[in-house]
PDB file of C-alpha atoms in Angstrom:
ATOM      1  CA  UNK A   3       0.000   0.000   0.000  1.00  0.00           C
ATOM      2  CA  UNK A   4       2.748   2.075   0.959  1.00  0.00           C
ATOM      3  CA  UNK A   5       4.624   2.118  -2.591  1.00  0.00           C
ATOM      4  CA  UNK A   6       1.536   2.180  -4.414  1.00  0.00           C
ATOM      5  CA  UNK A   7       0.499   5.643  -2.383  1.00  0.00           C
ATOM      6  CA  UNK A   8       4.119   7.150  -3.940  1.00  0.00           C
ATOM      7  CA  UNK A   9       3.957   5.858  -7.269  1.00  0.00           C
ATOM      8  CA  UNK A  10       1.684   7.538 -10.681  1.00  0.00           C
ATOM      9  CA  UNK A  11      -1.752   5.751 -10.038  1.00  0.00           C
ATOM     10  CA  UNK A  12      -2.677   6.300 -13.948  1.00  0.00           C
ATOM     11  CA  UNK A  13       0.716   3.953 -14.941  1.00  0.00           C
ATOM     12  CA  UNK A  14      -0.421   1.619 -12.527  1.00  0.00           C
ATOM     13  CA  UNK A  15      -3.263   0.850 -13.821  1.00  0.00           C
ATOM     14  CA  UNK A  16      -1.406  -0.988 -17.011  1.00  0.00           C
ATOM     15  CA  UNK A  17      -0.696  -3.397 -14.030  1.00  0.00           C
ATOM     16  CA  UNK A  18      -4.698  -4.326 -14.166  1.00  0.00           C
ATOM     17  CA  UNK A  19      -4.741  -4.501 -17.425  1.00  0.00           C
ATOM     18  CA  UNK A  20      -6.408  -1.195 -17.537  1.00  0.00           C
ATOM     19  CA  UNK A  21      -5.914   1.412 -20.420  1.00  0.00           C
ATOM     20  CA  UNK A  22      -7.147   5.155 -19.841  1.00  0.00           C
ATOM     21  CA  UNK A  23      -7.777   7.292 -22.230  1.00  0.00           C
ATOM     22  CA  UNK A  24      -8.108  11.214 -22.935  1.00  0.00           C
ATOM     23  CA  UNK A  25     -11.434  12.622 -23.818  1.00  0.00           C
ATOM     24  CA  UNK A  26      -9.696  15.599 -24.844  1.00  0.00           C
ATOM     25  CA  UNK A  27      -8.313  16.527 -28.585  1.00  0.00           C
ATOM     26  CA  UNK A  28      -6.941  20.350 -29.187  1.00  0.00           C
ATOM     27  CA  UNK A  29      -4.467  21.438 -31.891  1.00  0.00           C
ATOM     28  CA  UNK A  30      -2.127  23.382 -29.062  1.00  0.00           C
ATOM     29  CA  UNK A  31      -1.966  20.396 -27.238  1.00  0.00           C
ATOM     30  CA  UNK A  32      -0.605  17.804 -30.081  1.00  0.00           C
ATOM     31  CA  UNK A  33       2.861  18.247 -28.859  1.00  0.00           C
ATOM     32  CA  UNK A  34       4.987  18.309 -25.949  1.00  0.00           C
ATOM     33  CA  UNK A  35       1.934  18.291 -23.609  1.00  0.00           C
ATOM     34  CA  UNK A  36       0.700  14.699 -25.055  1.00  0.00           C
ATOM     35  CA  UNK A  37       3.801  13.394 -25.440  1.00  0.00           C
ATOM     36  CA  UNK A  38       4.429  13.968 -21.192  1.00  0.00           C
ATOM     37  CA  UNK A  39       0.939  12.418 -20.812  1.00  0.00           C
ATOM     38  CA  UNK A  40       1.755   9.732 -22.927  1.00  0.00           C
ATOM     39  CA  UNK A  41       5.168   8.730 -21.314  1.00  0.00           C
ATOM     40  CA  UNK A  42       4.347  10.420 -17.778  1.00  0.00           C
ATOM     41  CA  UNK A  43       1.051   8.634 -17.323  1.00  0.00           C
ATOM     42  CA  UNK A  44       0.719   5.717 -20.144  1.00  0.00           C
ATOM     43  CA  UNK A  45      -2.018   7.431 -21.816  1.00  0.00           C
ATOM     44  CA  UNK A  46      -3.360   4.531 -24.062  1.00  0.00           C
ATOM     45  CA  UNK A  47      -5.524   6.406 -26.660  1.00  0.00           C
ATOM     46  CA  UNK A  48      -7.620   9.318 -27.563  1.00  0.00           C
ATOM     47  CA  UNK A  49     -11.557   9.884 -28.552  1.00  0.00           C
ATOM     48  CA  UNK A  50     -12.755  12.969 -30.312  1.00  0.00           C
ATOM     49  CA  UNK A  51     -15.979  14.135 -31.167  1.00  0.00           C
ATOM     50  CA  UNK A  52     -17.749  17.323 -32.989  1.00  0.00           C
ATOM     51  CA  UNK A  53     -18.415  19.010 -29.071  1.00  0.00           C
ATOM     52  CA  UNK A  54     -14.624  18.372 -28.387  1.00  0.00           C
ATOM     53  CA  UNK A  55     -14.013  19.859 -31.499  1.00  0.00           C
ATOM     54  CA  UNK A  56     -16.191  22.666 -31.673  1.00  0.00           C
ATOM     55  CA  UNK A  57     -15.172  23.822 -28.156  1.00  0.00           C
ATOM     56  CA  UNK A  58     -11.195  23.595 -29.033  1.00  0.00           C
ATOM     57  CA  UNK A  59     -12.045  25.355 -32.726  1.00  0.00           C
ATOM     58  CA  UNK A  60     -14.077  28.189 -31.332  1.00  0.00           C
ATOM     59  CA  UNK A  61     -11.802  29.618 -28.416  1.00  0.00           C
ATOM     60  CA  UNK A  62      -8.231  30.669 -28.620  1.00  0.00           C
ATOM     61  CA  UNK A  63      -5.889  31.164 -31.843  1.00  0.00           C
ATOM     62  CA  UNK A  64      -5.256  27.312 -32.427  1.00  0.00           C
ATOM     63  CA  UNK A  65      -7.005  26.999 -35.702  1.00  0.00           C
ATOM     64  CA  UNK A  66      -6.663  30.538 -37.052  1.00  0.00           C
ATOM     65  CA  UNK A  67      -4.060  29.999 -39.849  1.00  0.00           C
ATOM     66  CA  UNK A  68      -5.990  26.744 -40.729  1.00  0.00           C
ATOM     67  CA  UNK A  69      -9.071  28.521 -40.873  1.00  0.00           C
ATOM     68  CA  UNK A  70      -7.501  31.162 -43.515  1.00  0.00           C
ATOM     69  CA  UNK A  71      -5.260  28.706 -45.637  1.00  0.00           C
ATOM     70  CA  UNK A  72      -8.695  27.265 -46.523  1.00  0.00           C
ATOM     71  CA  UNK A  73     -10.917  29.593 -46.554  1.00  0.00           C
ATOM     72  CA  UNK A  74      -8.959  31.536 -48.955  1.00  0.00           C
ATOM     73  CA  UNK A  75      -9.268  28.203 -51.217  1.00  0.00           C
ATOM     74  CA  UNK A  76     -12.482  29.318 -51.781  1.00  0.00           C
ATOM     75  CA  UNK A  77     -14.298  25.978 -52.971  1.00  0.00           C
ATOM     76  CA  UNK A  78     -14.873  24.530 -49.081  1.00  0.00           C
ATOM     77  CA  UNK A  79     -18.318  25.398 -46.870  1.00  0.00           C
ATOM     78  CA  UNK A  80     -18.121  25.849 -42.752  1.00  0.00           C
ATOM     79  CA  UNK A  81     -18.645  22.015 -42.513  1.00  0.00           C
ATOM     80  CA  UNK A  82     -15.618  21.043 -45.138  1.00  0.00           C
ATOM     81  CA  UNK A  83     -13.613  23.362 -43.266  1.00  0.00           C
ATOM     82  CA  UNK A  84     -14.064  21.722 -40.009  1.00  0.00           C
ATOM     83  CA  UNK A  85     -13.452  18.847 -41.024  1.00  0.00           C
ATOM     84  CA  UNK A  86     -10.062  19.240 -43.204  1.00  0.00           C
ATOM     85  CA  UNK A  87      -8.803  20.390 -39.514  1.00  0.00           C
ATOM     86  CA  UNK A  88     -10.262  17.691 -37.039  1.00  0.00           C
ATOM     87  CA  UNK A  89      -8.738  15.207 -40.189  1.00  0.00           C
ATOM     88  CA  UNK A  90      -5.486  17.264 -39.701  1.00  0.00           C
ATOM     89  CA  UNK A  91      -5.330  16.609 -35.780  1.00  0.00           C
ATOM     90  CA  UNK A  92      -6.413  13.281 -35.816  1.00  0.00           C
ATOM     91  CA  UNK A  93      -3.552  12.281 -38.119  1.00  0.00           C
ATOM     92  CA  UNK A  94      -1.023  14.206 -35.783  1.00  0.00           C
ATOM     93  CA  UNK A  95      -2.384  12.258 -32.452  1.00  0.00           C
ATOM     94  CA  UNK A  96      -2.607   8.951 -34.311  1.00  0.00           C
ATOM     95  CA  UNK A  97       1.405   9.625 -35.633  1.00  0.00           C
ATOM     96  CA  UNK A  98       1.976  10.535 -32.014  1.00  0.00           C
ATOM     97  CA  UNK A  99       0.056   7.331 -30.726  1.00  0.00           C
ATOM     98  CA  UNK A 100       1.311   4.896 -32.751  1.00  0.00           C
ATOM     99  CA  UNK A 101       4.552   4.194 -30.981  1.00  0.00           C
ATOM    100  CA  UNK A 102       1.942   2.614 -28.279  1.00  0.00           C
ATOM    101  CA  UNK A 103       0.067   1.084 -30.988  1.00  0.00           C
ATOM    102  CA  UNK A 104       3.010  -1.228 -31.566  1.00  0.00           C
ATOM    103  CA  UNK A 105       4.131  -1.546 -28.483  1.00  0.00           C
ATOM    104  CA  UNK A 106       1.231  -2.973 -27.191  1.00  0.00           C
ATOM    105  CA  UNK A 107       0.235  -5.356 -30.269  1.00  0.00           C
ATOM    106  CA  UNK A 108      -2.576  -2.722 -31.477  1.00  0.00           C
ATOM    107  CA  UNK A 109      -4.155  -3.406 -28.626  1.00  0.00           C
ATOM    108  CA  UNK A 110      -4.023  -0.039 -27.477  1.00  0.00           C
ATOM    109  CA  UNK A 111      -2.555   3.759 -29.129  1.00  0.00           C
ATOM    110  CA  UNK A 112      -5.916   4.375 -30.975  1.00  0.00           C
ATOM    111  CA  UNK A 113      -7.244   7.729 -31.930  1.00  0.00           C
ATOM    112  CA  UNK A 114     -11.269   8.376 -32.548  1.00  0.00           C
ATOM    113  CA  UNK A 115     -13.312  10.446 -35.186  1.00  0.00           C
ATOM    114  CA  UNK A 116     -16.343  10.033 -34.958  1.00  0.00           C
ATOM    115  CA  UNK A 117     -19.308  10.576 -37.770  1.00  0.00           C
ATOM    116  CA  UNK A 118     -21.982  12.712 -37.940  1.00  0.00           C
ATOM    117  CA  UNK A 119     -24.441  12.461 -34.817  1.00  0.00           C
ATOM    118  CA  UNK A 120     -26.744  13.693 -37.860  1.00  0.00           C
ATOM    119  CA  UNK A 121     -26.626  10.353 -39.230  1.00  0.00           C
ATOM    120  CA  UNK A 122     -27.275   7.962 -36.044  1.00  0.00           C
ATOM    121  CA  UNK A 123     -30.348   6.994 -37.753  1.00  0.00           C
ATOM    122  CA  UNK A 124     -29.306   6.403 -41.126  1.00  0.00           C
ATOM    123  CA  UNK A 125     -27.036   3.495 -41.910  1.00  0.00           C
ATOM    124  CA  UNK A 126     -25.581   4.131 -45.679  1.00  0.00           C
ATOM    125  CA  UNK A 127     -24.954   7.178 -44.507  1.00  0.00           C
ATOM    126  CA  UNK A 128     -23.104   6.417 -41.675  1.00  0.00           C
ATOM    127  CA  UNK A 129     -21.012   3.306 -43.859  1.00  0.00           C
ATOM    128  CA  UNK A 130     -20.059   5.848 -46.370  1.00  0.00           C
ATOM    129  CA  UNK A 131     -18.911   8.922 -44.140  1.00  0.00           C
ATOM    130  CA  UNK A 132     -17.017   6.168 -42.089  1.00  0.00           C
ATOM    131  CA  UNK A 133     -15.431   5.331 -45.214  1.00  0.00           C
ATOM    132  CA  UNK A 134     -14.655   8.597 -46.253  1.00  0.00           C
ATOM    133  CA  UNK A 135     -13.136   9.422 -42.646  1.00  0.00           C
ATOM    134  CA  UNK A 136     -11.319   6.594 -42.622  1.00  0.00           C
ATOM    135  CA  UNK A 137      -9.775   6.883 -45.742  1.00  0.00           C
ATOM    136  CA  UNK A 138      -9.110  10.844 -45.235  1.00  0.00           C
ATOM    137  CA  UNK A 139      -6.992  10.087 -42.069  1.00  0.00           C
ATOM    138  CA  UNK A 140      -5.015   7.125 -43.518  1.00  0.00           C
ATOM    139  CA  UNK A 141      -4.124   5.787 -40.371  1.00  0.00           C
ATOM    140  CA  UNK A 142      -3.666   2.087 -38.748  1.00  0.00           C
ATOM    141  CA  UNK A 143      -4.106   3.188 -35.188  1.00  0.00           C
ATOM    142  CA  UNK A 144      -7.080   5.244 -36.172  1.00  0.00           C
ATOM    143  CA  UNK A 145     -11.088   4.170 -34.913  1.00  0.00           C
ATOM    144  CA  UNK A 146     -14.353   5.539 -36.495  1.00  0.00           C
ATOM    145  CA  UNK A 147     -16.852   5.987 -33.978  1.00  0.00           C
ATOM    146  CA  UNK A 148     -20.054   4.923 -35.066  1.00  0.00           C
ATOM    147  CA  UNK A 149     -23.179   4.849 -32.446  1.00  0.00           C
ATOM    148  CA  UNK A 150     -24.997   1.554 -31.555  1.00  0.00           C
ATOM    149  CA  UNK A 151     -28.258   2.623 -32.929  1.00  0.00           C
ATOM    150  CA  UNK A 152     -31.061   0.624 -34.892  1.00  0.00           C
ATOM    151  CA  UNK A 153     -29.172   2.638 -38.167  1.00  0.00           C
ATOM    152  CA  UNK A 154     -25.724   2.162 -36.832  1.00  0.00           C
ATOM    153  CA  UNK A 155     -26.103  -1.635 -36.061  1.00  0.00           C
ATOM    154  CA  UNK A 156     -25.846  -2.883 -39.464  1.00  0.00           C
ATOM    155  CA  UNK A 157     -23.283   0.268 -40.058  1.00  0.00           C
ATOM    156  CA  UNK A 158     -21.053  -1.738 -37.827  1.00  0.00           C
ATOM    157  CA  UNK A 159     -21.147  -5.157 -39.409  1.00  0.00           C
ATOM    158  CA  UNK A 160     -19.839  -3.470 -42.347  1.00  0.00           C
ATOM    159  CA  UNK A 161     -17.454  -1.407 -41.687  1.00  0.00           C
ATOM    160  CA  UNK A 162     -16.112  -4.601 -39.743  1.00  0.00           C
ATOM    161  CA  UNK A 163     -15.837  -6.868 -43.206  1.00  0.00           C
ATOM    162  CA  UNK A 164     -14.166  -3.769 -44.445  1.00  0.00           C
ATOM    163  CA  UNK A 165     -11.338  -4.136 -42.226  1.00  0.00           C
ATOM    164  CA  UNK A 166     -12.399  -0.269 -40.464  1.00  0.00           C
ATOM    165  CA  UNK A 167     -11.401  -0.407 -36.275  1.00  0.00           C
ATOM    166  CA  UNK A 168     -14.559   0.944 -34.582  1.00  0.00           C
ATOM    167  CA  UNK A 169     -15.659   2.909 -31.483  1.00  0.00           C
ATOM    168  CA  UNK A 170     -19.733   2.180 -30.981  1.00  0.00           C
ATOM    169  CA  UNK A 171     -20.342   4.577 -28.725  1.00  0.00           C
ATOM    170  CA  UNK A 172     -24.476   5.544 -27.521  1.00  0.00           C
ATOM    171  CA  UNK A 173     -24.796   1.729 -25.757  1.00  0.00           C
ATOM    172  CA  UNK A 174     -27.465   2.383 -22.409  1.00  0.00           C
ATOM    173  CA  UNK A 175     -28.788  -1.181 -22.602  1.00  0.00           C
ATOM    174  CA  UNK A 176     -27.894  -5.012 -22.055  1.00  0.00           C
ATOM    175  CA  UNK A 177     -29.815  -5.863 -24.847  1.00  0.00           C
ATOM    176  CA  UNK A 178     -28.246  -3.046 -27.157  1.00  0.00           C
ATOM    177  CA  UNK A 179     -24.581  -4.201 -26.301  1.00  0.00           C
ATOM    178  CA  UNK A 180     -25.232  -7.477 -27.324  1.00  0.00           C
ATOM    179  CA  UNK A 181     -26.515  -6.686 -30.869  1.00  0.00           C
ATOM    180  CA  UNK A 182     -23.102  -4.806 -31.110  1.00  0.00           C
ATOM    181  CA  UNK A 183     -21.267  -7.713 -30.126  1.00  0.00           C
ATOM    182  CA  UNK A 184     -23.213 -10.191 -32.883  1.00  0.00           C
ATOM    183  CA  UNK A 185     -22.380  -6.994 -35.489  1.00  0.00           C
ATOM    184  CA  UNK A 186     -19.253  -7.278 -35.043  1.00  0.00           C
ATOM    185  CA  UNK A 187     -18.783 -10.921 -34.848  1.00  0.00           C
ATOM    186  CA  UNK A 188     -20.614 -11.071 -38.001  1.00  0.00           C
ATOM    187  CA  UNK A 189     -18.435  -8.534 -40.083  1.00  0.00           C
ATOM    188  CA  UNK A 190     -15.290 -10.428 -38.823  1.00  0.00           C
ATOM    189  CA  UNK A 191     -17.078 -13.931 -40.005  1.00  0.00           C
ATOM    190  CA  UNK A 192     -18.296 -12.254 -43.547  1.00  0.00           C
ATOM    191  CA  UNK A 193     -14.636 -10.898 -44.218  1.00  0.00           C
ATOM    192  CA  UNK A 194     -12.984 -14.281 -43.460  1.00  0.00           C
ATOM    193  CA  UNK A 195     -15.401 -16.014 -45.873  1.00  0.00           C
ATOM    194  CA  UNK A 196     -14.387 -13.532 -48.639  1.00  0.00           C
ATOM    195  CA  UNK A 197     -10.518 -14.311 -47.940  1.00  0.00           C
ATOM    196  CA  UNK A 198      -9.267 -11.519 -46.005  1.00  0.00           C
ATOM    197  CA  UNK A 199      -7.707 -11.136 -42.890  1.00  0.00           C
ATOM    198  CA  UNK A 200      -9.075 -10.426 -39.632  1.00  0.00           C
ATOM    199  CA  UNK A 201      -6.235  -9.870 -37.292  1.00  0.00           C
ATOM    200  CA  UNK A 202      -5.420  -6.131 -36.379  1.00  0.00           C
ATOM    201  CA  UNK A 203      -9.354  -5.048 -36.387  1.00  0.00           C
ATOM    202  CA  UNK A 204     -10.199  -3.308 -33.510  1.00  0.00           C
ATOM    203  CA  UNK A 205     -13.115  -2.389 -31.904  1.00  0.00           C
ATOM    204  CA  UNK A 206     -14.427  -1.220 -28.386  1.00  0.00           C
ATOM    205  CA  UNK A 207     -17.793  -0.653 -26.984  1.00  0.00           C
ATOM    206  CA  UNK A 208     -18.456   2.562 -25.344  1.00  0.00           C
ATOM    207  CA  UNK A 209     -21.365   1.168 -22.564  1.00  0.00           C
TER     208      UNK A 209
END
C-alpha cells in the first residue's frame, strides 16, 4: 500500500490490465503536452468528437491559420472546413500514438473520429462517411466511432468486413450491447469467408 500511495496511479493501472484514455483533442496540445501524458502517465488512446471539437475550434488562436489557408481556397463550406482540420489533428495524435500502438500489439494507441451524430439513424450514410473518414486520415491506429443505434447496427457489421477499427459509442442497454457484439462478430465472419484477414481489427464498446 505504501509504494503504491508514492507511485503515478494512472501507470499503474497498465498493471490491471487497464488502459485510460483522454477525452480531450486540441491542436495546441498535439505536442509536448501529449507526449508527457503519454510517457508520464501511459495514456493509451484518444476519442474525439464534434463538441470536443467545436469547443477547441471556437476559443483561442489554435485553428486561425488553418481557418484562412482554406478559406482563402475558396471551394470549401463551414462544414468542409471543419473537417479538413479535425482530419489534420487526428492524423497528428494517431502519428503521435502509434509508438503505443506497436508496443502494445494494437491493442491499445488508438485515436477516434467520430461521424456525424446527424446520421445515427441512417445506416448508408453512416457506412459511407465512415469510409470517407477513414480513408481521409489514412491511419492504422485510427477508430471511427459509429453509435450503436437501430441505423448504426448494421453500419457496424460493415465497416467490420471492411477491415475499419470501430468505437460504438451511444450503448445504455444489455440488450443493445449485445446486438453490437453479434455486429461485429458477423463482419469479422463475412470478411474471413471472402478471404481476407481479420487480425489487427479493432473495436471497443463505449457502454
Amino acid at each position: 500500500p505504501g509504494e503504491m500511495a508514492t507511485g503515478n496511479s494512472l501507470k499503474q493501472m497498465e498493471g490491471y490490465g487497464q488502459s485510460p484514455w483522454l477525452d480531450f483533442i486540441q491542436r495546441s496540445f498535439i505536442g509536448p503536452k501529449l507526449q508527457e501524458i503519454i510517457d508520464r502517465d501511459g495514456l493509451k488512446g484518444i476519442t474525439s468528437n464534434p463538441a470536443i471539437f467545436e469547443k477547441a475550434m471556437g476559443s483561442g488562436t489554435d485553428y486561425d491559420d488553418g481557418f484562412k489557408a482554406l478559406a482563402e481556397k475558396g471551394d470549401m463550406d463551414a462544414l468542409d472546413i471543419y473537417e479538413a482540420l479535425a482530419v489534420q489533428d487526428i492524423q497528428a495524435a494517431c502519428d503521435m500514438m502509434l509508438p503505443v500502438y506497436e508496443a502494445t500489439g494494437k491493442v491499445d494507441g488508438y485515436v477516434s473520429i467520430e461521424v456525424s451524430p446527424y446520421l445515427a439513424l441512417h445506416t448508408d450514410e453512416t457506412i459511407a462517411e465512415a469510409r470517407r473518414l477513414w480513408k481521409a486520415v489514412g491511419r492504422p491506429n485510427l477508430m471511427v466511432k459509429v453509435p450503436g443505434t437501430e441505423g448504426g447496427i448494421p453500419a457496424i457489421r460493415a465497416l467490420i468486413e471492411d477491415g475499419i477499427n470501430i468505437n460504438v459509442t451511444l450503448l445504455f442497454a444489455q440488450s443493445a450491447y449485445k446486438e453490437v457484439a453479434e455486429a461485429f462478430i458477423a463482419g469479422l465472419e463475412a470478411r474471413k469467408q471472402a478471404g481476407k484477414p481479420v487480425d489487427g481489427i479493432a473495436s471497443v464498446a463505449s457502454f
